[in-house]
């Protein structure tokens, strides 16, 4: 009887381990696909915003095809560790981006810079409107608003540092950004009174209810 119980425990342990490994593999695959889709969308955005000529589109197609073939060859090489593979993938993506940017004329580069600047301004305006709305609904004091805005700038710098850190893999950046967002949320709550914190939670629950 004891042997049967031990066998069942062993089977259960193996099954759970296999399921956990499957979940990890699925998660890693999903992250890889997300990064690949993001990179693809980024290059498509560059072509659209810069108004590529037919010749530039053809050159970009060749760059992407070369990238795809080299990435496929890289993945089929079983001699690399996971860390080495990620590093080489990252290098290939960076190389493709550099080649794509090299296709741009000075005028196209200026258009992209202006588009990026306009997007940043739009985000700043949207953030200011949200802050004003929150100030009204939570009845924040000017001192609280000042502290929150200062905090926002600090965390924006931290976000940029993570995004621009070439030594971090995509997974590490995602992990650190998630931690930073949680840290920022807790820091934001520290500026609120208990009554304001309660009201904020009620507002979130109402939004969740409406979206559901």
mmCIF file of C-alpha atoms in Angstrom:
data_model
loop_
_atom_site.group_PDB
_atom_site.id
_atom_site.type_symbol
_atom_site.label_atom_id
_atom_site.label_comp_id
_atom_site.label_asym_id
_atom_site.label_seq_id
_atom_site.Cartn_x
_atom_site.Cartn_y
_atom_site.Cartn_z
ATOM 1 C CA UNK A 1 0.000 0.000 0.000
ATOM 2 C CA UNK A 2 2.836 2.337 0.919
ATOM 3 C CA UNK A 3 4.526 1.668 -2.426
ATOM 4 C CA UNK A 4 1.299 2.459 -4.283
ATOM 5 C CA UNK A 5 0.913 5.782 -2.453
ATOM 6 C CA UNK A 6 4.528 6.712 -3.155
ATOM 7 C CA UNK A 7 4.058 5.827 -6.819
ATOM 8 C CA UNK A 8 0.955 8.001 -7.040
ATOM 9 C CA UNK A 9 2.811 10.897 -5.411
ATOM 10 C CA UNK A 10 5.695 10.484 -7.868
ATOM 11 C CA UNK A 11 3.297 10.432 -10.842
ATOM 12 C CA UNK A 12 1.500 13.518 -9.556
ATOM 13 C CA UNK A 13 4.805 15.345 -9.055
ATOM 14 C CA UNK A 14 5.988 14.506 -12.565
ATOM 15 C CA UNK A 15 2.646 15.593 -14.046
ATOM 16 C CA UNK A 16 2.670 18.912 -12.198
ATOM 17 C CA UNK A 17 6.275 19.554 -13.204
ATOM 18 C CA UNK A 18 5.445 18.829 -16.838
ATOM 19 C CA UNK A 19 2.444 21.161 -16.726
ATOM 20 C CA UNK A 20 4.530 23.912 -15.113
ATOM 21 C CA UNK A 21 7.213 23.509 -17.783
ATOM 22 C CA UNK A 22 4.562 23.641 -20.512
ATOM 23 C CA UNK A 23 3.175 26.862 -19.053
ATOM 24 C CA UNK A 24 6.671 28.385 -18.910
ATOM 25 C CA UNK A 25 7.348 27.371 -22.508
ATOM 26 C CA UNK A 26 4.020 28.810 -23.654
ATOM 27 C CA UNK A 27 4.748 32.049 -21.789
ATOM 28 C CA UNK A 28 8.223 32.351 -23.329
ATOM 29 C CA UNK A 29 6.814 31.617 -26.790
ATOM 30 C CA UNK A 30 4.137 34.250 -26.309
ATOM 31 C CA UNK A 31 6.716 36.843 -25.198
ATOM 32 C CA UNK A 32 8.905 36.046 -28.207
ATOM 33 C CA UNK A 33 5.950 36.388 -30.574
ATOM 34 C CA UNK A 34 4.942 39.680 -28.952
ATOM 35 C CA UNK A 35 8.455 41.082 -29.403
ATOM 36 C CA UNK A 36 8.534 39.874 -33.010
ATOM 37 C CA UNK A 37 5.127 41.384 -33.776
ATOM 38 C CA UNK A 38 6.131 44.641 -32.090
ATOM 39 C CA UNK A 39 9.325 44.807 -34.140
ATOM 40 C CA UNK A 40 7.399 44.076 -37.341
ATOM 41 C CA UNK A 41 4.816 46.755 -36.525
ATOM 42 C CA UNK A 42 7.601 49.238 -35.729
ATOM 43 C CA UNK A 43 9.223 48.760 -39.153
ATOM 44 C CA UNK A 44 5.838 49.013 -40.870
ATOM 45 C CA UNK A 45 5.172 52.256 -38.991
ATOM 46 C CA UNK A 46 8.505 53.693 -40.145
ATOM 47 C CA UNK A 47 7.678 52.877 -43.782
ATOM 48 C CA UNK A 48 4.213 54.423 -43.519
ATOM 49 C CA UNK A 49 5.154 57.559 -41.589
ATOM 50 C CA UNK A 50 8.212 58.257 -43.742
ATOM 51 C CA UNK A 51 6.227 57.657 -46.967
ATOM 52 C CA UNK A 52 8.687 55.189 -48.458
ATOM 53 C CA UNK A 53 9.145 55.197 -52.218
ATOM 54 C CA UNK A 54 8.644 51.950 -54.167
ATOM 55 C CA UNK A 55 12.425 51.549 -54.346
ATOM 56 C CA UNK A 56 12.762 51.967 -50.557
ATOM 57 C CA UNK A 57 9.947 49.474 -49.988
ATOM 58 C CA UNK A 58 11.742 46.960 -52.181
ATOM 59 C CA UNK A 59 15.019 47.492 -50.310
ATOM 60 C CA UNK A 60 13.217 47.127 -47.009
ATOM 61 C CA UNK A 61 11.635 43.898 -48.257
ATOM 62 C CA UNK A 62 15.126 42.556 -49.001
ATOM 63 C CA UNK A 63 16.345 43.605 -45.539
ATOM 64 C CA UNK A 64 13.410 41.842 -43.897
ATOM 65 C CA UNK A 65 13.904 38.700 -45.980
ATOM 66 C CA UNK A 66 17.599 38.573 -45.055
ATOM 67 C CA UNK A 67 16.660 39.102 -41.411
ATOM 68 C CA UNK A 68 14.067 36.323 -41.549
ATOM 69 C CA UNK A 69 16.502 33.832 -43.120
ATOM 70 C CA UNK A 70 19.298 34.632 -40.668
ATOM 71 C CA UNK A 71 16.914 34.422 -37.736
ATOM 72 C CA UNK A 72 15.678 31.024 -38.948
ATOM 73 C CA UNK A 73 19.265 29.812 -39.301
ATOM 74 C CA UNK A 74 20.068 31.118 -35.824
ATOM 75 C CA UNK A 75 17.126 29.299 -34.242
ATOM 76 C CA UNK A 76 18.094 26.018 -35.918
ATOM 77 C CA UNK A 77 21.605 26.195 -34.446
ATOM 78 C CA UNK A 78 21.501 24.136 -31.276
ATOM 79 C CA UNK A 79 24.998 25.058 -30.063
ATOM 80 C CA UNK A 80 23.984 28.310 -28.310
ATOM 81 C CA UNK A 81 22.863 28.709 -24.726
ATOM 82 C CA UNK A 82 19.548 30.485 -24.135
ATOM 83 C CA UNK A 83 21.414 33.638 -23.120
ATOM 84 C CA UNK A 84 23.655 33.549 -26.213
ATOM 85 C CA UNK A 85 20.646 32.954 -28.461
ATOM 86 C CA UNK A 86 18.762 35.923 -27.030
ATOM 87 C CA UNK A 87 21.841 38.108 -27.409
ATOM 88 C CA UNK A 88 22.278 37.130 -31.073
ATOM 89 C CA UNK A 89 18.570 37.644 -31.797
ATOM 90 C CA UNK A 90 18.776 41.083 -30.261
ATOM 91 C CA UNK A 91 21.860 41.910 -32.360
ATOM 92 C CA UNK A 92 20.041 40.846 -35.529
ATOM 93 C CA UNK A 93 17.013 43.003 -34.702
ATOM 94 C CA UNK A 94 19.268 45.973 -33.981
ATOM 95 C CA UNK A 95 21.112 45.439 -37.262
ATOM 96 C CA UNK A 96 17.814 45.347 -39.181
ATOM 97 C CA UNK A 97 16.702 48.575 -37.526
ATOM 98 C CA UNK A 98 19.978 50.302 -38.457
ATOM 99 C CA UNK A 99 19.690 49.153 -42.072
ATOM 100 C CA UNK A 100 16.081 50.352 -42.232
ATOM 101 C CA UNK A 101 16.958 53.772 -40.811
ATOM 102 C CA UNK A 102 19.821 54.029 -43.317
ATOM 103 C CA UNK A 103 17.247 53.940 -46.129
ATOM 104 C CA UNK A 104 15.720 57.214 -44.969
ATOM 105 C CA UNK A 105 16.468 60.539 -46.599
ATOM 106 C CA UNK A 106 17.242 63.530 -44.319
ATOM 107 C CA UNK A 107 13.722 64.844 -44.971
ATOM 108 C CA UNK A 108 12.156 61.520 -43.994
ATOM 109 C CA UNK A 109 14.219 61.391 -40.813
ATOM 110 C CA UNK A 110 13.018 64.873 -39.903
ATOM 111 C CA UNK A 111 9.409 63.808 -40.500
ATOM 112 C CA UNK A 112 9.834 60.841 -38.169
ATOM 113 C CA UNK A 113 11.404 63.060 -35.508
ATOM 114 C CA UNK A 114 8.515 65.509 -35.787
ATOM 115 C CA UNK A 115 5.999 62.676 -35.616
ATOM 116 C CA UNK A 116 7.685 61.374 -32.478
ATOM 117 C CA UNK A 117 7.700 64.872 -30.978
ATOM 118 C CA UNK A 118 4.001 65.351 -31.770
ATOM 119 C CA UNK A 119 3.196 61.986 -30.218
ATOM 120 C CA UNK A 120 5.094 62.955 -27.054
ATOM 121 C CA UNK A 121 3.239 66.282 -26.874
ATOM 122 C CA UNK A 122 -0.080 64.513 -27.307
ATOM 123 C CA UNK A 123 0.767 62.157 -24.453
ATOM 124 C CA UNK A 124 1.771 65.062 -22.230
ATOM 125 C CA UNK A 125 -1.500 66.865 -22.941
ATOM 126 C CA UNK A 126 -3.477 63.691 -22.242
ATOM 127 C CA UNK A 127 -1.584 63.135 -18.996
ATOM 128 C CA UNK A 128 -2.269 66.714 -17.884
ATOM 129 C CA UNK A 129 -5.989 66.290 -18.579
ATOM 130 C CA UNK A 130 -6.120 63.039 -16.606
ATOM 131 C CA UNK A 131 -4.293 64.696 -13.726
ATOM 132 C CA UNK A 132 -6.755 67.613 -13.720
ATOM 133 C CA UNK A 133 -9.692 65.211 -13.752
ATOM 134 C CA UNK A 134 -8.229 63.184 -10.892
ATOM 135 C CA UNK A 135 -7.503 66.354 -8.921
ATOM 136 C CA UNK A 136 -11.157 67.312 -9.193
ATOM 137 C CA UNK A 137 -12.624 63.898 -8.376
ATOM 138 C CA UNK A 138 -10.282 63.091 -5.486
ATOM 139 C CA UNK A 139 -10.116 66.701 -4.302
ATOM 140 C CA UNK A 140 -6.315 66.706 -4.372
ATOM 141 C CA UNK A 141 -4.440 69.651 -2.917
ATOM 142 C CA UNK A 142 -1.925 71.602 -4.986
ATOM 143 C CA UNK A 143 0.840 70.099 -2.842
ATOM 144 C CA UNK A 144 -0.356 66.568 -3.646
ATOM 145 C CA UNK A 145 -0.526 67.356 -7.354
ATOM 146 C CA UNK A 146 3.012 68.766 -7.248
ATOM 147 C CA UNK A 147 4.346 65.635 -5.532
ATOM 148 C CA UNK A 148 2.538 63.335 -7.954
ATOM 149 C CA UNK A 149 3.884 65.222 -10.981
ATOM 150 C CA UNK A 150 7.411 65.100 -9.564
ATOM 151 C CA UNK A 151 6.997 61.382 -8.992
ATOM 152 C CA UNK A 152 5.777 60.925 -12.579
ATOM 153 C CA UNK A 153 8.917 62.588 -13.968
ATOM 154 C CA UNK A 154 11.158 60.425 -11.785
ATOM 155 C CA UNK A 155 9.504 57.212 -12.930
ATOM 156 C CA UNK A 156 9.519 58.384 -16.546
ATOM 157 C CA UNK A 157 13.311 58.675 -16.291
ATOM 158 C CA UNK A 158 13.494 55.204 -14.783
ATOM 159 C CA UNK A 159 11.335 53.801 -17.593
ATOM 160 C CA UNK A 160 13.573 55.395 -20.234
ATOM 161 C CA UNK A 161 16.656 53.973 -18.503
ATOM 162 C CA UNK A 162 15.181 50.465 -18.690
ATOM 163 C CA UNK A 163 14.069 50.847 -22.326
ATOM 164 C CA UNK A 164 17.475 52.159 -23.409
ATOM 165 C CA UNK A 165 19.531 49.606 -21.460
ATOM 166 C CA UNK A 166 21.147 47.542 -24.208
ATOM 167 C CA UNK A 167 22.397 44.977 -21.694
ATOM 168 C CA UNK A 168 18.860 43.854 -20.785
ATOM 169 C CA UNK A 169 16.984 41.190 -22.722
ATOM 170 C CA UNK A 170 13.367 41.774 -23.747
ATOM 171 C CA UNK A 171 12.124 39.532 -20.938
ATOM 172 C CA UNK A 172 14.230 41.379 -18.357
ATOM 173 C CA UNK A 173 12.934 44.736 -19.566
ATOM 174 C CA UNK A 174 9.342 43.488 -19.321
ATOM 175 C CA UNK A 175 9.991 42.164 -15.831
ATOM 176 C CA UNK A 176 11.625 45.387 -14.622
ATOM 177 C CA UNK A 177 8.906 47.551 -16.184
ATOM 178 C CA UNK A 178 6.248 45.503 -14.403
ATOM 179 C CA UNK A 179 8.067 45.945 -11.084
ATOM 180 C CA UNK A 180 8.482 49.665 -11.743
ATOM 181 C CA UNK A 181 4.778 50.123 -12.490
ATOM 182 C CA UNK A 182 3.856 48.392 -9.247
ATOM 183 C CA UNK A 183 6.367 50.536 -7.363
ATOM 184 C CA UNK A 184 4.950 53.682 -8.947
ATOM 185 C CA UNK A 185 1.385 52.690 -8.065
ATOM 186 C CA UNK A 186 2.315 52.151 -4.422
ATOM 187 C CA UNK A 187 4.240 55.417 -4.355
ATOM 188 C CA UNK A 188 1.245 57.260 -5.819
ATOM 189 C CA UNK A 189 -1.050 55.877 -3.126
ATOM 190 C CA UNK A 190 1.338 57.116 -0.441
ATOM 191 C CA UNK A 191 0.429 60.699 -1.390
ATOM 192 C CA UNK A 192 -3.286 60.110 -0.799
ATOM 193 C CA UNK A 193 -5.308 60.314 2.377
ATOM 194 C CA UNK A 194 -7.161 57.124 3.429
ATOM 195 C CA UNK A 195 -10.420 58.677 2.179
ATOM 196 C CA UNK A 196 -8.896 59.540 -1.207
ATOM 197 C CA UNK A 197 -7.389 56.057 -1.538
ATOM 198 C CA UNK A 198 -10.797 54.502 -0.843
ATOM 199 C CA UNK A 199 -12.462 56.780 -3.388
ATOM 200 C CA UNK A 200 -9.805 55.900 -5.977
ATOM 201 C CA UNK A 201 -10.516 52.185 -5.512
ATOM 202 C CA UNK A 202 -14.245 52.833 -5.919
ATOM 203 C CA UNK A 203 -13.570 54.704 -9.157
ATOM 204 C CA UNK A 204 -11.496 51.784 -10.461
ATOM 205 C CA UNK A 205 -14.238 49.289 -9.580
ATOM 206 C CA UNK A 206 -16.816 51.388 -11.421
ATOM 207 C CA UNK A 207 -14.615 51.505 -14.523
ATOM 208 C CA UNK A 208 -14.093 47.746 -14.341
ATOM 209 C CA UNK A 209 -17.835 47.206 -14.032
ATOM 210 C CA UNK A 210 -18.544 49.360 -17.081
ATOM 211 C CA UNK A 211 -15.874 47.670 -19.216
ATOM 212 C CA UNK A 212 -17.213 44.238 -18.252
#
